[in-house]
GROMACS .gro file of C-alpha atoms in nm:
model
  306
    1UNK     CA    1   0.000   0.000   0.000
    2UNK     CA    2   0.123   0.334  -0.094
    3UNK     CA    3   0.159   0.590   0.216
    4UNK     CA    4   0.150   0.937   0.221
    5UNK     CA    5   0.397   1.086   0.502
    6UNK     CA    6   0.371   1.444   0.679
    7UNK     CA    7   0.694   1.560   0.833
    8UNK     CA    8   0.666   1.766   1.179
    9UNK     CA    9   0.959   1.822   1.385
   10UNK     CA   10   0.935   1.934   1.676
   11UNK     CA   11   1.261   2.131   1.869
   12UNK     CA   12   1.330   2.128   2.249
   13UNK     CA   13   1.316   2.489   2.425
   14UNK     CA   14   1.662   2.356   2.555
   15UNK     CA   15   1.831   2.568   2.821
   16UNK     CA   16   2.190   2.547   2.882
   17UNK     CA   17   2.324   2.668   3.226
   18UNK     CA   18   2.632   2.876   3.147
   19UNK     CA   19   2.789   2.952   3.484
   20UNK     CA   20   3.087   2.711   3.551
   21UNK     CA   21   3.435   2.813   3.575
   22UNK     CA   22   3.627   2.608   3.834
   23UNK     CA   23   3.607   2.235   3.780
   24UNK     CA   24   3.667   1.937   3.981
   25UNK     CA   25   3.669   1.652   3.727
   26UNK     CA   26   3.951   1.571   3.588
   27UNK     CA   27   4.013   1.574   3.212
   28UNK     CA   28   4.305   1.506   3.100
   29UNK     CA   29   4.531   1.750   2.893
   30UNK     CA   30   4.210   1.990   2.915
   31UNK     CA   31   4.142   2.283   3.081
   32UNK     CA   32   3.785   2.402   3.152
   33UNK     CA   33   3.793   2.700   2.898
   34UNK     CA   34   3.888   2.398   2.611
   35UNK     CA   35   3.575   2.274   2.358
   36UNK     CA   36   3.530   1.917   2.456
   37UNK     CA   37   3.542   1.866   2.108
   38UNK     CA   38   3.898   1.918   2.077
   39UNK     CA   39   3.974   1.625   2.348
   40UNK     CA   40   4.061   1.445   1.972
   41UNK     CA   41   3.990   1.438   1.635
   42UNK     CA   42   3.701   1.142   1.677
   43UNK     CA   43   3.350   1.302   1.813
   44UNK     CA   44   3.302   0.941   1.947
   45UNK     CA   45   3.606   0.928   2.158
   46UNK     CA   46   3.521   1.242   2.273
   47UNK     CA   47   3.147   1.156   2.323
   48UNK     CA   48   3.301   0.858   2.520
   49UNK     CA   49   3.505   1.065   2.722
   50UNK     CA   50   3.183   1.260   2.831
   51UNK     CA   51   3.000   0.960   2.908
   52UNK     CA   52   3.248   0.873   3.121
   53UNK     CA   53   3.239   1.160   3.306
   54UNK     CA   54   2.850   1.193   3.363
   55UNK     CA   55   2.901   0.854   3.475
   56UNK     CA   56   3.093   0.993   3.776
   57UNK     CA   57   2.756   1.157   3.885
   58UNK     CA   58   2.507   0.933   4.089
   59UNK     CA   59   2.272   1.074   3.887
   60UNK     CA   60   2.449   1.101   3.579
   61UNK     CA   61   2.477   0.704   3.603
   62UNK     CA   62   2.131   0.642   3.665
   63UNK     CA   63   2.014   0.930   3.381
   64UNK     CA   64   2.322   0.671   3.117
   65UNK     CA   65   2.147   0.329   3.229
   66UNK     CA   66   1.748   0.514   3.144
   67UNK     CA   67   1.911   0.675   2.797
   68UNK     CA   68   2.085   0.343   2.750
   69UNK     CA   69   1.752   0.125   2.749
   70UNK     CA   70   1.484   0.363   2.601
   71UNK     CA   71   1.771   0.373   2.286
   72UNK     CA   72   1.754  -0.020   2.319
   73UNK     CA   73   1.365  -0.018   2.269
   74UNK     CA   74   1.433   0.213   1.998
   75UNK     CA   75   1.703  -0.057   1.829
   76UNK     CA   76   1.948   0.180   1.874
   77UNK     CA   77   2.259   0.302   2.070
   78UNK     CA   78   2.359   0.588   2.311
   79UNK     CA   79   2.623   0.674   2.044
   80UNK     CA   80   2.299   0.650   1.785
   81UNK     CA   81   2.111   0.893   1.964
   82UNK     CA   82   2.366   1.159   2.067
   83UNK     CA   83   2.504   1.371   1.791
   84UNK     CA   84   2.747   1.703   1.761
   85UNK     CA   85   2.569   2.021   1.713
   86UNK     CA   86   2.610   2.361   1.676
   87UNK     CA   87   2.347   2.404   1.964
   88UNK     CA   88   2.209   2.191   2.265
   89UNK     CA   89   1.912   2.124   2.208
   90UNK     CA   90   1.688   1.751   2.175
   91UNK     CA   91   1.494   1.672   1.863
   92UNK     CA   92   1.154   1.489   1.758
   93UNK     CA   93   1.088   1.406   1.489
   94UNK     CA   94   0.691   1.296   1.462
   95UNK     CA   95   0.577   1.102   1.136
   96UNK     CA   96   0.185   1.045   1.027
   97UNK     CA   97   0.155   0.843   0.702
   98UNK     CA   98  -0.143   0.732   0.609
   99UNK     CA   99  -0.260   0.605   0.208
  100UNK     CA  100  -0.471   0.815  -0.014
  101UNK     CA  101  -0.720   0.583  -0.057
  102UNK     CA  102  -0.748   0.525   0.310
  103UNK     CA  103  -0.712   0.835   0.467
  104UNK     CA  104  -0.862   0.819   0.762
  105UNK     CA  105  -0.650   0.558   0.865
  106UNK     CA  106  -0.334   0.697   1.057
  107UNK     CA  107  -0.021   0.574   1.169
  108UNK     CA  108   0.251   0.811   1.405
  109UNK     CA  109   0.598   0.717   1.476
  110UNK     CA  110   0.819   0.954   1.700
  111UNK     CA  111   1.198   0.941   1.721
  112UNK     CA  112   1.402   1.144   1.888
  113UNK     CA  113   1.769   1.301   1.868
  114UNK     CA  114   1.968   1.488   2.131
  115UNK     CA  115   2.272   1.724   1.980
  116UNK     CA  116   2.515   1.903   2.254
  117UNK     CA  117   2.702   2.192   2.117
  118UNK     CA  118   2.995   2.159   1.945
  119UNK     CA  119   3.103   2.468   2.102
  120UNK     CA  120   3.105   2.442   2.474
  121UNK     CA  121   3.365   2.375   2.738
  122UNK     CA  122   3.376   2.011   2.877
  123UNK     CA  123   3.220   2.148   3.214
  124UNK     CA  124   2.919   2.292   2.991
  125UNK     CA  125   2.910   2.042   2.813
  126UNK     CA  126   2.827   1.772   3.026
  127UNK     CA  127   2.596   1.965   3.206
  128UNK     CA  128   2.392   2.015   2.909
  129UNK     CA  129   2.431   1.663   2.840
  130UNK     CA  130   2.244   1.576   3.178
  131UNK     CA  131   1.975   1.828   3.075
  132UNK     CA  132   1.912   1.687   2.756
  133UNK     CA  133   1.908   1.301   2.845
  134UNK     CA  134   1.628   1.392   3.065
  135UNK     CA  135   1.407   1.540   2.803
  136UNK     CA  136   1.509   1.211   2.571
  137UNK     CA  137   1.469   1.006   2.867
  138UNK     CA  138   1.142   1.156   3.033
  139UNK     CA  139   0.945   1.355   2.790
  140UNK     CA  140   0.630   1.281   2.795
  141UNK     CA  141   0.538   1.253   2.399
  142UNK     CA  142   0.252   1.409   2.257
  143UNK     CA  143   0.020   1.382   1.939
  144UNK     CA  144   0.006   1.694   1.763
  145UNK     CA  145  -0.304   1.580   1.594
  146UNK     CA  146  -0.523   1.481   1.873
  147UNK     CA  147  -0.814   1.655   1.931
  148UNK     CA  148  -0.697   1.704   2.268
  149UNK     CA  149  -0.384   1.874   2.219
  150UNK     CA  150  -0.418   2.276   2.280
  151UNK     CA  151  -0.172   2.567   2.414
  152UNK     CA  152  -0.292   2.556   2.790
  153UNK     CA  153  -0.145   2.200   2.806
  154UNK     CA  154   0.128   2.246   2.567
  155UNK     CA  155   0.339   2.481   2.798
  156UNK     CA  156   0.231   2.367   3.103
  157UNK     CA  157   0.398   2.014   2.966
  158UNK     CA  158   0.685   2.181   2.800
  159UNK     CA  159   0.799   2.369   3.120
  160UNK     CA  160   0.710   2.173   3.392
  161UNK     CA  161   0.584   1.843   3.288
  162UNK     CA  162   0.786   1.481   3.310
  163UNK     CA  163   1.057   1.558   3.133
  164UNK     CA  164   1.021   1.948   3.120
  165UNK     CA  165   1.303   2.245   3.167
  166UNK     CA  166   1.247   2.226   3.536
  167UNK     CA  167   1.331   1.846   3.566
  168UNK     CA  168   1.617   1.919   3.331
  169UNK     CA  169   1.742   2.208   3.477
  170UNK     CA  170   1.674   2.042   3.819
  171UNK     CA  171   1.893   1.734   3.658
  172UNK     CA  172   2.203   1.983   3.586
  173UNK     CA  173   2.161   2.082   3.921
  174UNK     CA  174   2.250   1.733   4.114
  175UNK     CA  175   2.521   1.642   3.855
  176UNK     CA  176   2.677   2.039   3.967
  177UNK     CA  177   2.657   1.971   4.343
  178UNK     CA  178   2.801   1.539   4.285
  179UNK     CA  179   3.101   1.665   4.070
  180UNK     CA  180   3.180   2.043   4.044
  181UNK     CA  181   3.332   2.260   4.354
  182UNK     CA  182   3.153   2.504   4.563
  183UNK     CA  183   3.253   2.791   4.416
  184UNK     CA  184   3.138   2.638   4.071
  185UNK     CA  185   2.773   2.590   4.249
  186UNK     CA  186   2.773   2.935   4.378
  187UNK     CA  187   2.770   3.092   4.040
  188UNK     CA  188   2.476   2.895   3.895
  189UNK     CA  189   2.095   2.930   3.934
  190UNK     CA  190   2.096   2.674   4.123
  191UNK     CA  191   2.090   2.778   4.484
  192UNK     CA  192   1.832   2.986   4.415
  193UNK     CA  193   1.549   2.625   4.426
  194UNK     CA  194   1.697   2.537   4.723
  195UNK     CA  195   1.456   2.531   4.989
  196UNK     CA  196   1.528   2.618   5.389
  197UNK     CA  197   1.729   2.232   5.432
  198UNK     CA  198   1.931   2.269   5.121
  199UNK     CA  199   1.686   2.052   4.878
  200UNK     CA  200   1.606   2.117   4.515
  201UNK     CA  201   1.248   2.272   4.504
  202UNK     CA  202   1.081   2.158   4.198
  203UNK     CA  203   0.780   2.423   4.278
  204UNK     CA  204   1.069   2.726   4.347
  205UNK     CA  205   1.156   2.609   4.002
  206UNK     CA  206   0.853   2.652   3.829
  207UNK     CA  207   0.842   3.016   4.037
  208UNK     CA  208   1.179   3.129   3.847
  209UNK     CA  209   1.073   2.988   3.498
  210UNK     CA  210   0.725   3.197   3.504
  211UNK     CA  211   0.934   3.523   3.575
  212UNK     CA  212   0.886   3.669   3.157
  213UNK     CA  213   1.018   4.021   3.280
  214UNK     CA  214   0.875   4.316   3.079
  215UNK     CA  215   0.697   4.056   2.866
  216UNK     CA  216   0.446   4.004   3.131
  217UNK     CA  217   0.189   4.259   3.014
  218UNK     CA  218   0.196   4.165   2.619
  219UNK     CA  219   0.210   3.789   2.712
  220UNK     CA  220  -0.091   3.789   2.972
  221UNK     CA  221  -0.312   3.976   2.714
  222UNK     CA  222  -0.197   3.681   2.460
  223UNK     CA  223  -0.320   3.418   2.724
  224UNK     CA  224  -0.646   3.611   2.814
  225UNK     CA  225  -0.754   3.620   2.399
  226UNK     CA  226  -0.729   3.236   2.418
  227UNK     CA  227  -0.866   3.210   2.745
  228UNK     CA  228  -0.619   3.057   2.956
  229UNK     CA  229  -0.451   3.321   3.157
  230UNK     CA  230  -0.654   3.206   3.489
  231UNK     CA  231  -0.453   2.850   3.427
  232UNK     CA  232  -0.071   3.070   3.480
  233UNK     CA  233  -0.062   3.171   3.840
  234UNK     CA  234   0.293   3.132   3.878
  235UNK     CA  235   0.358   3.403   3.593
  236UNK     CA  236   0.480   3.681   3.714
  237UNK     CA  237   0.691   4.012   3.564
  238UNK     CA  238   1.004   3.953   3.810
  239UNK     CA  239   1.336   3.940   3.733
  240UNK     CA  240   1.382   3.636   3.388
  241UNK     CA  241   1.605   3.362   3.480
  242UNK     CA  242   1.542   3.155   3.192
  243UNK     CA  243   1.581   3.234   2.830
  244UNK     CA  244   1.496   2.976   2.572
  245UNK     CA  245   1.799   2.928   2.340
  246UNK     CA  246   1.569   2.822   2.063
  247UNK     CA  247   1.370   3.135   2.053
  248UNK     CA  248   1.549   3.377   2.272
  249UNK     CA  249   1.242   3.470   2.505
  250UNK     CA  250   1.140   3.311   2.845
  251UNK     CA  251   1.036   2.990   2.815
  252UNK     CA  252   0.642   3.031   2.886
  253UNK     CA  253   0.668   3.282   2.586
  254UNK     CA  254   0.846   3.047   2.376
  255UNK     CA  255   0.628   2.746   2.478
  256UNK     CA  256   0.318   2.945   2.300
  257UNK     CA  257   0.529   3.038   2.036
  258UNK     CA  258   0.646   2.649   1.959
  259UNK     CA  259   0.276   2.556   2.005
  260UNK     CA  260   0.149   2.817   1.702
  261UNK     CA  261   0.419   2.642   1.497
  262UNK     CA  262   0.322   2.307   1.520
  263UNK     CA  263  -0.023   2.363   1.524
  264UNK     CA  264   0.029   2.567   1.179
  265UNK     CA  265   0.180   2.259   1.022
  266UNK     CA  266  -0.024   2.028   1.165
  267UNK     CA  267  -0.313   2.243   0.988
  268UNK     CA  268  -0.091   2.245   0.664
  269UNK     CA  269  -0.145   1.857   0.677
  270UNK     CA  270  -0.438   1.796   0.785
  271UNK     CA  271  -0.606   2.062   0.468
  272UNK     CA  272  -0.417   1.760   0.278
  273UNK     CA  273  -0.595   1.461   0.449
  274UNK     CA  274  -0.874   1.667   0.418
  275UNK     CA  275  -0.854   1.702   0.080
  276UNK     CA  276  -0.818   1.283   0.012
  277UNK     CA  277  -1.125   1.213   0.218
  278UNK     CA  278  -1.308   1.502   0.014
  279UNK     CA  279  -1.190   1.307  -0.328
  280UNK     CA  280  -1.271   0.948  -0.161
  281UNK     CA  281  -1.192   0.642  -0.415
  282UNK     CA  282  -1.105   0.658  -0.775
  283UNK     CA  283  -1.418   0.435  -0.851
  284UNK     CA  284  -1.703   0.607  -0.655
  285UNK     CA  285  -1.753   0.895  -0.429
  286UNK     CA  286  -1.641   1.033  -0.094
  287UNK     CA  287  -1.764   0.786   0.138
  288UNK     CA  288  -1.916   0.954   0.465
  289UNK     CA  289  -1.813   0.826   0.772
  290UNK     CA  290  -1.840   0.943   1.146
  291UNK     CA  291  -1.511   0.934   1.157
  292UNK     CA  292  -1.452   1.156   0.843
  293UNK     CA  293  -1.727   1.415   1.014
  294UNK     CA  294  -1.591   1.419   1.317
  295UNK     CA  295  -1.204   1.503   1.180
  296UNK     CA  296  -1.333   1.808   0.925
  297UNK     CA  297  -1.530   1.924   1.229
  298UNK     CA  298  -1.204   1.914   1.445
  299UNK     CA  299  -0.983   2.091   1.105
  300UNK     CA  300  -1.244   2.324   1.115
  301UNK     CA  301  -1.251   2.400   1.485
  302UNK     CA  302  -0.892   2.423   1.543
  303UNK     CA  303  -0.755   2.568   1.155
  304UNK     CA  304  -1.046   2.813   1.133
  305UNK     CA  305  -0.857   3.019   0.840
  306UNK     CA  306  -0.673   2.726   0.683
   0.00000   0.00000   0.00000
């Protein structure tokens, strides 16, 4: 049978925590302003190296085993899913086929791809290693084209979901305190989650990723015309923490922005399915199905202009 298949790709908000300049690992023939990319001229002797080092981390050897098996279920490596990039940043790649003469019959396959910048220090580096293993590792997936998919949940998920920027950032934040020196910890974000015994807070993280700044005003007035402002309590115009190195805004700002995208393409594909079901089979008409009624109502609910 002959498929049809709609490419959406779908891009971490990755955050990389760019604070550390004293290490405590050892690497050798390094120093800590060196790209871990220069360690040699392989990327996967160097990638090795970086395993290794993660693997000094309690939690950086319990985040390897998790990567390890989920790229086993996959049929792949560690080595297969970790690439050299010119940014951090984790990448998913969704896939809907489905046959023309059969349209309403779908199938989705999801893989996904972490790169760590090509550019960054070993100590960077393996921090944003840790932070992006957790989104492979934890991410909760999502179908674009369910009815039930919609911006409320889409940041909410993104930022502080299994698998979000807090968990990752939270992530960086153990591997810092199990290998890197006190002064290195002092000059992250880090100490400011820490609650009144010295824990990570995962809800004094959420605080410090809903701080957009000067964005607050323009941004609330964006959630208000779609009716979910009342849904953001923690959003608040204080001092931003966290930028999004994919879009160079706070991350709740970037969330929304990430969720216009892929709900544009998935729009763009959908007007094509659309368009099959319209034509139905070479040798007779459209056939009309609950099914088919219920999807055109959905394209037309959520693509009014498309």
């Amino acid at each position: 049978m002959k498929y049809c298949a709609a490419f959406l790709l779908i891009f971490s908000l990755s955050f990389s925590l760019r604070a550390m300049e004293e290490k405590t690992i050892h690497i050798e023939g390094q120093t800590t302003q060196s790209s871990w990319m220069d360690f040699t001229s392989s990327s996967d002797l160097n990638f090795q190296k970086l395993f290794e080092l993660l693997a000094r981390s309690r939690t950086g050897e319990k985040l390897m085993k998790e990567a390890q098996f989920k790229a086993a279920r996959m049929g792949m490596t560690l080595t297969d899913v970790v690439k050299v990039g010119d940014s951090s940043l984790t990448d998913t790649t969704l896939v809907r086929k489905f046959s023309p003469s059969s349209p309403e019959h779908v199938i989705y396959e999801s893989r996904s791809v972490v790169h760590i910048s090509r550019h960054l220090s070993w100590n960077d580096a393996l921090l944003d290693l840790a932070h992006e293993l957790t989104h492979f590792v934890y991410r909760e997936s999502f179908n674009p084209y369910s009815d039930s998919f919609n911006a409320k949940d889409f940041i909410k998920s993104t930022i502080e979901g299994e698998g979000g920027e807090v968990q990752a950032f939270i992530t960086e934040c153990r591997v810092l305190k199990e290998l890197f020196s006190n002064k290195a910890q002092t000059r992250s974000h880090c100490q400011k989650i820490e609650n009144d015994r010295g824990e990570l807070s995962f809800s004094k993280a959420v605080e410090l990723f809903y701080n957009v700044g000067h964005y607050y005003s323009e941004f609330s007035k964006q959630l208000e015309g779609r009716s979910i402002a009342s849904s953001f309590s923690d959003l608040k115009g204080e001092k931003i923490n966290f930028i999004s190195s994919a879009y160079g805004v706070p991350y709740p700002i970037a969330a929304l922005m990430e969720f216009d995208l892929v709900l544009n393409k998935v729009c763009e594909n959908d007007k094509k399915r659309l368009v099959y079901m319209q034509q139905g089979p070479k040798r007779g008409p459209a056939s009309i199905t609950a099914e088919n009624v219920k999807f055109q109502e959905t394209f037309t609910s959520r693509c009014p202009t498309k």
